[in-house]
Amino acid sequence: MRVSRIAGAACLAGMTSMLAACGGGQSTLRPESDAARDIATLWWIVLTVSVVVFGVVLGLVVFGVLRARGAEPARGEPLFARGLIVIGGVAVPMVVLVALFVLTLRTLPSTSPARGKTELTVEVVGRQWFWDIHYLGRGVTTANEVHIPARTPVELRARSLDVIHSFWLPRLNRKIDMIPGRTNSILLNADEPGVYRGQCAEFCGLQHAKMAFLVVVEEPNAFRRWLERQAEPSRAGSRGARVFLASGCGSCHSIRGTTARGRVGPDLSHLASRRTLAAGTIPNDRGSLAAWIIDPQHFKHGSKMPGFDLAGDLGALLDYLEGLR
Ligand code: CUA
């Protein structure tokens, strides 16, 4: 009795956490694009078919157990039994699996960019553990926050510079693997402006879990303004900028318009315009930025960023970085 109660409670806890995972801003079941809607429809079909198959199999098991109780060992009916095996064990699974396979194949084209039908190409490069973002042909590089215009087909090209990552933005499309030496692509075509959270979906080392990103969908006009602002060089010449360069930050980070051209860490040209730091790990405010600079390993152990004890210069550096809008 106690055991079954404990098992029941464990089952309930498991189901609750599973259902909780379906809600929120990162759910495949709250699609915001045609591609994601097709995927959600496919998911519901697969779930329905699976539930029916599971129910039938469970029913047969229960039927078999009840029938076997106290009965004589089955004799005769070999033809019926063989027919059941051929139909239930071969024919039905084949039909079901082939049908689901065909449905999946039919879903794929809507998730991929059609040649010559996209208006913008954004290249996202997976790194351990952040995202480089390049607007191809627009002279814009940023990190960890992709901006795209609403109701506009955008090709997202996925690459990697180190290990295999996977770009996954559940509300807009399927996962796309980032494989070193290869370029894969998916279509992003969001219905409405909004901020959508995504996550690396392939284990890529110690901080895989802290490799998130945001996709900000804006009205096309607002997006154009954002892109123009991002293309501008950043302001330099302040005391904070000198602290930045003198501390060696520029050997790992780039800030356009300065001599900082490092490619080890994220581009910081318009750092202050982003919502988060360290690939979605902490909010982008002055306190978090200061804490990150002093001890990044506390937030993201294993990342390539070392801590900096800048003492009296920290305030000037923060002023400078917070001014990079
Ligand atoms: Cu990158 Cu997991």
mmCIF file of C-alpha atoms and ligand atoms in Angstrom:
data_model
loop_
_atom_site.group_PDB
_atom_site.id
_atom_site.type_symbol
_atom_site.label_atom_id
_atom_site.label_comp_id
_atom_site.label_asym_id
_atom_site.label_seq_id
_atom_site.Cartn_x
_atom_site.Cartn_y
_atom_site.Cartn_z
ATOM 1 C CA MET A 1 0.000 0.000 0.000
ATOM 2 C CA ARG A 2 2.774 2.379 1.066
ATOM 3 C CA VAL A 3 4.890 1.419 -1.926
ATOM 4 C CA SER A 4 2.049 2.124 -4.357
ATOM 5 C CA ARG A 5 1.390 5.476 -2.667
ATOM 6 C CA ILE A 6 5.070 6.441 -3.012
ATOM 7 C CA ALA A 7 5.060 5.288 -6.647
ATOM 8 C CA GLY A 8 1.898 7.328 -7.240
ATOM 9 C CA ALA A 9 3.450 10.434 -5.715
ATOM 10 C CA ALA A 10 6.620 9.988 -7.792
ATOM 11 C CA CYS A 11 4.517 9.566 -10.938
ATOM 12 C CA LEU A 12 2.530 12.723 -10.147
ATOM 13 C CA ALA A 13 5.724 14.705 -9.461
ATOM 14 C CA GLY A 14 7.197 13.513 -12.763
ATOM 15 C CA MET A 15 4.076 14.392 -14.724
ATOM 16 C CA THR A 16 3.821 17.824 -13.063
ATOM 17 C CA SER A 17 7.409 18.700 -13.965
ATOM 18 C CA MET A 18 6.848 17.434 -17.523
ATOM 19 C CA LEU A 19 3.723 19.535 -17.916
ATOM 20 C CA ALA A 20 5.460 22.541 -16.352
ATOM 21 C CA ALA A 21 8.162 22.192 -19.018
ATOM 22 C CA CYS A 22 5.485 22.553 -21.705
ATOM 23 C CA GLY A 23 4.546 26.069 -20.610
ATOM 24 C CA GLY A 24 6.639 29.211 -20.515
ATOM 25 C CA GLY A 25 8.508 31.089 -23.147
ATOM 26 C CA GLN A 26 10.421 28.173 -24.585
ATOM 27 C CA SER A 27 7.642 25.776 -25.553
ATOM 28 C CA THR A 28 7.267 24.040 -28.910
ATOM 29 C CA LEU A 29 3.533 23.965 -28.158
ATOM 30 C CA ARG A 30 3.211 27.746 -28.309
ATOM 31 C CA PRO A 31 4.307 28.235 -31.931
ATOM 32 C CA GLU A 32 4.821 31.725 -33.338
ATOM 33 C CA SER A 33 5.641 30.862 -36.960
ATOM 34 C CA ASP A 34 4.359 28.601 -39.753
ATOM 35 C CA ALA A 35 7.309 26.235 -39.307
ATOM 36 C CA ALA A 36 6.750 25.900 -35.555
ATOM 37 C CA ARG A 37 3.008 25.403 -36.117
ATOM 38 C CA ASP A 38 3.700 22.537 -38.549
ATOM 39 C CA ILE A 39 6.031 20.982 -35.992
ATOM 40 C CA ALA A 40 3.454 21.359 -33.208
ATOM 41 C CA THR A 41 0.767 19.745 -35.422
ATOM 42 C CA LEU A 42 3.097 16.853 -36.190
ATOM 43 C CA TRP A 43 3.812 16.508 -32.474
ATOM 44 C CA TRP A 44 0.089 16.262 -31.641
ATOM 45 C CA ILE A 45 -0.441 13.660 -34.377
ATOM 46 C CA VAL A 46 2.498 11.549 -33.152
ATOM 47 C CA LEU A 47 1.259 11.854 -29.551
ATOM 48 C CA THR A 48 -2.297 10.806 -30.507
ATOM 49 C CA VAL A 49 -1.116 7.806 -32.546
ATOM 50 C CA SER A 50 1.294 6.785 -29.758
ATOM 51 C CA VAL A 51 -1.454 6.969 -27.119
ATOM 52 C CA VAL A 52 -3.778 4.808 -29.259
ATOM 53 C CA VAL A 53 -1.049 2.211 -29.965
ATOM 54 C CA PHE A 54 0.007 2.171 -26.301
ATOM 55 C CA GLY A 55 -3.635 1.766 -25.205
ATOM 56 C CA VAL A 56 -4.257 -1.149 -27.592
ATOM 57 C CA VAL A 57 -1.043 -2.949 -26.563
ATOM 58 C CA LEU A 58 -1.808 -2.424 -22.854
ATOM 59 C CA GLY A 59 -5.377 -3.690 -23.423
ATOM 60 C CA LEU A 60 -4.068 -6.846 -25.101
ATOM 61 C CA VAL A 61 -1.592 -7.450 -22.259
ATOM 62 C CA VAL A 62 -4.355 -7.109 -19.637
ATOM 63 C CA PHE A 63 -6.644 -9.320 -21.734
ATOM 64 C CA GLY A 64 -3.909 -11.963 -22.033
ATOM 65 C CA VAL A 65 -3.125 -11.953 -18.313
ATOM 66 C CA LEU A 66 -6.794 -12.237 -17.289
ATOM 67 C CA ARG A 67 -7.499 -14.917 -19.864
ATOM 68 C CA ALA A 68 -4.472 -16.989 -18.831
ATOM 69 C CA ARG A 69 -5.535 -17.138 -15.178
ATOM 70 C CA GLY A 70 -6.435 -20.703 -14.322
ATOM 71 C CA ALA A 71 -7.010 -21.534 -17.965
ATOM 72 C CA GLU A 72 -5.661 -24.562 -19.742
ATOM 73 C CA PRO A 73 -2.547 -23.866 -21.852
ATOM 74 C CA ALA A 74 -3.803 -22.577 -25.196
ATOM 75 C CA ARG A 75 -4.189 -25.186 -27.835
ATOM 76 C CA GLY A 76 -5.437 -24.876 -31.380
ATOM 77 C CA GLU A 77 -6.324 -21.625 -33.141
ATOM 78 C CA PRO A 78 -2.844 -21.411 -34.727
ATOM 79 C CA LEU A 79 -4.259 -19.690 -37.781
ATOM 80 C CA PHE A 80 -5.923 -16.947 -35.717
ATOM 81 C CA ALA A 81 -2.786 -16.448 -33.600
ATOM 82 C CA ARG A 82 -0.565 -16.231 -36.670
ATOM 83 C CA GLY A 83 -2.940 -13.763 -38.295
ATOM 84 C CA LEU A 84 -2.858 -11.599 -35.162
ATOM 85 C CA ILE A 85 0.950 -11.596 -35.180
ATOM 86 C CA VAL A 86 1.173 -10.738 -38.884
ATOM 87 C CA ILE A 87 -1.439 -7.976 -38.712
ATOM 88 C CA GLY A 88 -0.699 -6.544 -35.254
ATOM 89 C CA GLY A 89 3.036 -7.122 -35.249
ATOM 90 C CA VAL A 90 4.001 -6.393 -38.852
ATOM 91 C CA ALA A 91 1.289 -4.796 -40.986
ATOM 92 C CA VAL A 92 -0.085 -2.222 -38.534
ATOM 93 C CA PRO A 93 3.331 -1.011 -37.268
ATOM 94 C CA MET A 94 4.539 -0.712 -40.866
ATOM 95 C CA VAL A 95 1.552 1.374 -41.898
ATOM 96 C CA VAL A 96 1.785 3.564 -38.780
ATOM 97 C CA LEU A 97 5.559 4.110 -39.009
ATOM 98 C CA VAL A 98 5.542 4.779 -42.762
ATOM 99 C CA ALA A 99 2.647 7.235 -42.355
ATOM 100 C CA LEU A 100 4.468 9.127 -39.579
ATOM 101 C CA PHE A 101 7.682 9.108 -41.628
ATOM 102 C CA VAL A 102 5.900 10.603 -44.644
ATOM 103 C CA LEU A 103 4.205 13.226 -42.439
ATOM 104 C CA THR A 104 7.607 14.165 -40.970
ATOM 105 C CA LEU A 105 9.142 14.468 -44.455
ATOM 106 C CA ARG A 106 6.254 16.702 -45.505
ATOM 107 C CA THR A 107 6.859 18.959 -42.499
ATOM 108 C CA LEU A 108 10.563 19.488 -43.251
ATOM 109 C CA PRO A 109 10.353 21.844 -46.271
ATOM 110 C CA SER A 110 8.401 24.517 -44.362
ATOM 111 C CA THR A 111 11.195 24.659 -41.772
ATOM 112 C CA SER A 112 14.000 25.329 -44.266
ATOM 113 C CA PRO A 113 14.712 28.556 -46.148
ATOM 114 C CA ALA A 114 13.712 28.443 -49.826
ATOM 115 C CA ARG A 115 16.511 29.526 -52.149
ATOM 116 C CA GLY A 116 16.200 33.194 -53.091
ATOM 117 C CA LYS A 117 13.066 33.669 -50.961
ATOM 118 C CA THR A 118 14.682 35.154 -47.864
ATOM 119 C CA GLU A 119 15.338 38.852 -47.268
ATOM 120 C CA LEU A 120 18.086 38.640 -44.695
ATOM 121 C CA THR A 121 20.842 36.188 -43.780
ATOM 122 C CA VAL A 122 22.016 35.921 -40.205
ATOM 123 C CA GLU A 123 24.946 33.683 -39.433
ATOM 124 C CA VAL A 124 25.126 32.331 -35.896
ATOM 125 C CA VAL A 125 28.344 30.654 -34.816
ATOM 126 C CA GLY A 126 28.319 28.395 -31.768
ATOM 127 C CA ARG A 127 31.286 28.838 -29.427
ATOM 128 C CA GLN A 128 32.082 27.422 -25.999
ATOM 129 C CA TRP A 129 29.819 28.966 -24.544
ATOM 130 C CA PHE A 130 28.288 31.862 -26.373
ATOM 131 C CA TRP A 131 26.982 32.798 -29.819
ATOM 132 C CA ASP A 132 28.706 34.971 -32.421
ATOM 133 C CA ILE A 133 26.128 36.643 -34.642
ATOM 134 C CA HIS A 134 26.916 38.121 -38.065
ATOM 135 C CA TYR A 135 24.476 39.964 -40.328
ATOM 136 C CA LEU A 136 25.946 38.924 -43.669
ATOM 137 C CA GLY A 137 26.481 41.801 -46.075
ATOM 138 C CA ARG A 138 25.401 44.367 -43.441
ATOM 139 C CA GLY A 139 28.683 44.812 -41.578
ATOM 140 C CA VAL A 140 27.108 43.990 -38.231
ATOM 141 C CA THR A 141 28.515 41.578 -35.660
ATOM 142 C CA THR A 142 26.989 41.054 -32.257
ATOM 143 C CA ALA A 143 26.590 38.256 -29.727
ATOM 144 C CA ASN A 144 23.980 36.249 -27.859
ATOM 145 C CA GLU A 145 20.986 38.311 -28.996
ATOM 146 C CA VAL A 146 19.578 37.931 -32.505
ATOM 147 C CA HIS A 147 17.255 40.632 -33.813
ATOM 148 C CA ILE A 148 14.988 39.894 -36.775
ATOM 149 C CA PRO A 149 12.081 41.682 -38.420
ATOM 150 C CA ALA A 150 8.561 40.260 -37.978
ATOM 151 C CA ARG A 151 6.735 38.635 -40.908
ATOM 152 C CA THR A 152 9.968 38.521 -42.921
ATOM 153 C CA PRO A 153 11.657 35.306 -44.065
ATOM 154 C CA VAL A 154 15.170 35.213 -42.589
ATOM 155 C CA GLU A 155 17.765 32.568 -43.334
ATOM 156 C CA LEU A 156 19.630 31.549 -40.215
ATOM 157 C CA ARG A 157 22.968 29.914 -41.016
ATOM 158 C CA ALA A 158 24.418 27.790 -38.244
ATOM 159 C CA ARG A 159 28.148 27.108 -37.901
ATOM 160 C CA SER A 160 30.536 26.142 -35.131
ATOM 161 C CA LEU A 161 34.133 27.073 -34.389
ATOM 162 C CA ASP A 162 34.832 24.372 -31.816
ATOM 163 C CA VAL A 163 32.532 21.481 -30.858
ATOM 164 C CA ILE A 164 29.019 20.514 -31.945
ATOM 165 C CA HIS A 165 26.313 22.869 -30.673
ATOM 166 C CA SER A 166 22.650 23.037 -31.599
ATOM 167 C CA PHE A 167 20.655 26.227 -32.096
ATOM 168 C CA TRP A 168 17.120 25.675 -30.812
ATOM 169 C CA LEU A 169 14.415 28.308 -30.767
ATOM 170 C CA PRO A 170 11.355 26.161 -29.974
ATOM 171 C CA ARG A 171 8.670 28.758 -30.693
ATOM 172 C CA LEU A 172 9.959 29.568 -34.174
ATOM 173 C CA ASN A 173 11.513 26.401 -35.598
ATOM 174 C CA ARG A 174 13.224 23.056 -35.110
ATOM 175 C CA LYS A 175 16.716 22.468 -33.783
ATOM 176 C CA ILE A 176 19.594 22.983 -36.148
ATOM 177 C CA ASP A 177 22.953 21.376 -35.397
ATOM 178 C CA MET A 178 26.114 23.485 -35.568
ATOM 179 C CA ILE A 179 28.792 21.141 -36.826
ATOM 180 C CA PRO A 180 32.443 22.225 -37.209
ATOM 181 C CA GLY A 181 33.283 22.543 -40.915
ATOM 182 C CA ARG A 182 29.646 22.580 -42.042
ATOM 183 C CA THR A 183 26.977 25.203 -42.580
ATOM 184 C CA ASN A 184 23.341 24.293 -41.906
ATOM 185 C CA SER A 185 20.386 26.590 -42.185
ATOM 186 C CA ILE A 186 16.806 27.048 -41.068
ATOM 187 C CA LEU A 187 14.095 29.586 -41.729
ATOM 188 C CA LEU A 188 13.034 32.155 -39.147
ATOM 189 C CA ASN A 189 9.767 33.861 -40.011
ATOM 190 C CA ALA A 190 8.032 35.124 -36.878
ATOM 191 C CA ASP A 191 4.369 36.172 -36.839
ATOM 192 C CA GLU A 192 4.625 38.875 -34.192
ATOM 193 C CA PRO A 193 7.158 41.074 -32.405
ATOM 194 C CA GLY A 194 8.317 39.619 -29.116
ATOM 195 C CA VAL A 195 11.312 38.258 -27.255
ATOM 196 C CA TYR A 196 11.832 34.524 -27.635
ATOM 197 C CA ARG A 197 14.297 32.492 -25.623
ATOM 198 C CA GLY A 198 16.401 29.740 -27.157
ATOM 199 C CA GLN A 199 18.957 27.311 -25.856
ATOM 200 C CA CYS A 200 21.890 25.243 -27.063
ATOM 201 C CA ALA A 201 20.432 21.762 -27.475
ATOM 202 C CA GLU A 202 23.565 19.659 -27.864
ATOM 203 C CA PHE A 203 25.835 18.902 -24.923
ATOM 204 C CA CYS A 204 28.944 20.962 -25.631
ATOM 205 C CA GLY A 205 30.938 20.913 -22.422
ATOM 206 C CA LEU A 206 30.865 22.213 -18.878
ATOM 207 C CA GLN A 207 28.641 25.247 -19.450
ATOM 208 C CA HIS A 208 26.265 23.795 -22.047
ATOM 209 C CA ALA A 209 23.338 24.635 -19.756
ATOM 210 C CA LYS A 210 24.413 28.296 -19.647
ATOM 211 C CA MET A 211 24.409 28.714 -23.402
ATOM 212 C CA ALA A 212 21.115 30.453 -23.999
ATOM 213 C CA PHE A 213 20.195 33.261 -26.374
ATOM 214 C CA LEU A 214 17.367 35.657 -27.084
ATOM 215 C CA VAL A 215 15.727 36.336 -30.407
ATOM 216 C CA VAL A 216 14.119 39.764 -30.470
ATOM 217 C CA VAL A 217 11.470 40.062 -33.170
ATOM 218 C CA GLU A 218 10.694 43.672 -34.054
ATOM 219 C CA GLU A 219 8.478 45.501 -36.507
ATOM 220 C CA PRO A 220 10.475 45.879 -39.753
ATOM 221 C CA ASN A 221 10.999 49.636 -39.214
ATOM 222 C CA ALA A 222 12.252 49.201 -35.675
ATOM 223 C CA PHE A 223 14.514 46.406 -36.859
ATOM 224 C CA ARG A 224 15.985 48.602 -39.593
ATOM 225 C CA ARG A 225 16.779 51.285 -37.007
ATOM 226 C CA TRP A 226 18.379 48.670 -34.745
ATOM 227 C CA LEU A 227 20.532 47.358 -37.597
ATOM 228 C CA GLU A 228 21.689 50.868 -38.540
ATOM 229 C CA ARG A 229 22.627 51.601 -34.944
ATOM 230 C CA GLN A 230 24.542 48.325 -34.658
ATOM 231 C CA ALA A 231 26.485 49.103 -37.838
ATOM 232 C CA GLU A 232 27.811 52.352 -36.369
ATOM 233 C CA PRO A 233 31.260 52.283 -34.780
ATOM 234 C CA SER A 234 31.318 52.573 -31.018
ATOM 235 C CA ARG A 235 32.491 55.641 -29.234
ATOM 236 C CA ALA A 236 36.051 55.648 -27.946
ATOM 237 C CA GLY A 237 38.454 58.066 -26.274
ATOM 238 C CA SER A 238 37.025 58.094 -22.754
ATOM 239 C CA ARG A 239 38.950 57.076 -19.646
ATOM 240 C CA GLY A 240 36.948 53.827 -19.514
ATOM 241 C CA ALA A 241 37.996 53.018 -23.084
ATOM 242 C CA ARG A 242 41.633 53.473 -22.086
ATOM 243 C CA VAL A 243 41.125 51.175 -19.078
ATOM 244 C CA PHE A 244 39.555 48.612 -21.419
ATOM 245 C CA LEU A 245 42.517 48.644 -23.777
ATOM 246 C CA ALA A 246 45.210 48.934 -21.075
ATOM 247 C CA SER A 247 43.770 45.939 -19.193
ATOM 248 C CA GLY A 248 44.126 43.756 -22.271
ATOM 249 C CA CYS A 249 40.375 43.245 -22.806
ATOM 250 C CA GLY A 250 40.922 43.969 -26.501
ATOM 251 C CA SER A 251 42.999 40.853 -27.037
ATOM 252 C CA CYS A 252 39.842 38.760 -26.543
ATOM 253 C CA HIS A 253 36.998 41.157 -27.374
ATOM 254 C CA SER A 254 36.250 43.416 -30.329
ATOM 255 C CA ILE A 255 34.775 46.879 -30.155
ATOM 256 C CA ARG A 256 34.359 48.398 -33.611
ATOM 257 C CA GLY A 257 35.913 51.843 -33.899
ATOM 258 C CA THR A 258 38.716 50.960 -31.463
ATOM 259 C CA THR A 259 41.890 48.889 -31.668
ATOM 260 C CA ALA A 260 40.145 46.050 -29.780
ATOM 261 C CA ARG A 261 39.960 43.257 -32.355
ATOM 262 C CA GLY A 262 40.026 40.061 -30.252
ATOM 263 C CA ARG A 263 38.039 37.072 -31.474
ATOM 264 C CA VAL A 264 38.223 34.845 -28.390
ATOM 265 C CA GLY A 265 35.173 36.251 -26.618
ATOM 266 C CA PRO A 266 31.932 37.944 -27.694
ATOM 267 C CA ASP A 267 31.938 41.185 -29.706
ATOM 268 C CA LEU A 268 31.154 44.073 -27.335
ATOM 269 C CA SER A 269 30.559 46.878 -29.855
ATOM 270 C CA HIS A 270 27.031 47.595 -28.619
ATOM 271 C CA LEU A 271 27.099 45.582 -25.421
ATOM 272 C CA ALA A 272 24.756 47.872 -23.504
ATOM 273 C CA SER A 273 21.955 47.321 -26.025
ATOM 274 C CA ARG A 274 21.685 43.653 -25.012
ATOM 275 C CA ARG A 275 19.401 42.282 -22.342
ATOM 276 C CA THR A 276 21.700 39.668 -20.823
ATOM 277 C CA LEU A 277 25.370 38.899 -20.201
ATOM 278 C CA ALA A 278 27.298 35.647 -20.666
ATOM 279 C CA ALA A 279 24.757 34.078 -23.070
ATOM 280 C CA GLY A 280 21.625 34.523 -20.998
ATOM 281 C CA THR A 281 23.330 33.751 -17.682
ATOM 282 C CA ILE A 282 22.821 37.075 -15.854
ATOM 283 C CA PRO A 283 20.899 40.295 -16.577
ATOM 284 C CA ASN A 284 22.803 43.118 -18.238
ATOM 285 C CA ASP A 285 22.827 45.753 -15.510
ATOM 286 C CA ARG A 286 25.664 47.636 -13.823
ATOM 287 C CA GLY A 287 25.844 45.410 -10.746
ATOM 288 C CA SER A 288 25.888 42.154 -12.718
ATOM 289 C CA LEU A 289 28.405 43.567 -15.189
ATOM 290 C CA ALA A 290 30.736 44.565 -12.336
ATOM 291 C CA ALA A 291 30.360 41.164 -10.666
ATOM 292 C CA TRP A 292 31.033 39.432 -13.989
ATOM 293 C CA ILE A 293 34.223 41.418 -14.681
ATOM 294 C CA ILE A 294 35.570 40.791 -11.164
ATOM 295 C CA ASP A 295 34.769 37.060 -11.001
ATOM 296 C CA PRO A 296 33.289 35.523 -14.171
ATOM 297 C CA GLN A 297 34.255 32.019 -13.047
ATOM 298 C CA HIS A 298 31.749 32.333 -10.217
ATOM 299 C CA PHE A 299 28.937 32.594 -12.766
ATOM 300 C CA LYS A 300 30.335 30.434 -15.531
ATOM 301 C CA HIS A 301 33.063 28.152 -14.353
ATOM 302 C CA GLY A 302 35.329 27.021 -17.185
ATOM 303 C CA SER A 303 34.664 29.973 -19.490
ATOM 304 C CA LYS A 304 37.726 31.597 -21.053
ATOM 305 C CA MET A 305 37.179 34.923 -19.265
ATOM 306 C CA PRO A 306 39.540 35.530 -16.338
ATOM 307 C CA GLY A 307 38.628 37.794 -13.434
ATOM 308 C CA PHE A 308 39.950 41.370 -13.336
ATOM 309 C CA ASP A 309 40.716 43.304 -10.186
ATOM 310 C CA LEU A 310 40.604 46.847 -11.519
ATOM 311 C CA ALA A 311 40.109 48.546 -8.152
ATOM 312 C CA GLY A 312 39.638 52.277 -8.764
ATOM 313 C CA ASP A 313 39.343 51.872 -12.538
ATOM 314 C CA LEU A 314 36.268 49.630 -12.432
ATOM 315 C CA GLY A 315 33.799 52.517 -12.302
ATOM 316 C CA ALA A 316 35.274 54.148 -15.401
ATOM 317 C CA LEU A 317 35.231 50.838 -17.287
ATOM 318 C CA LEU A 318 31.587 50.265 -16.312
ATOM 319 C CA ASP A 319 30.689 53.803 -17.471
ATOM 320 C CA TYR A 320 32.327 53.053 -20.796
ATOM 321 C CA LEU A 321 30.717 49.626 -21.328
ATOM 322 C CA GLU A 322 27.299 50.933 -20.254
ATOM 323 C CA GLY A 323 27.656 53.672 -22.846
ATOM 324 C CA LEU A 324 28.066 51.162 -25.716
ATOM 325 C CA ARG A 325 24.448 51.356 -26.865
HETATM 326 CU CU1 CUA B 1 26.618 24.733 -26.960
HETATM 327 CU CU2 CUA B 1 25.513 23.031 -25.743
#
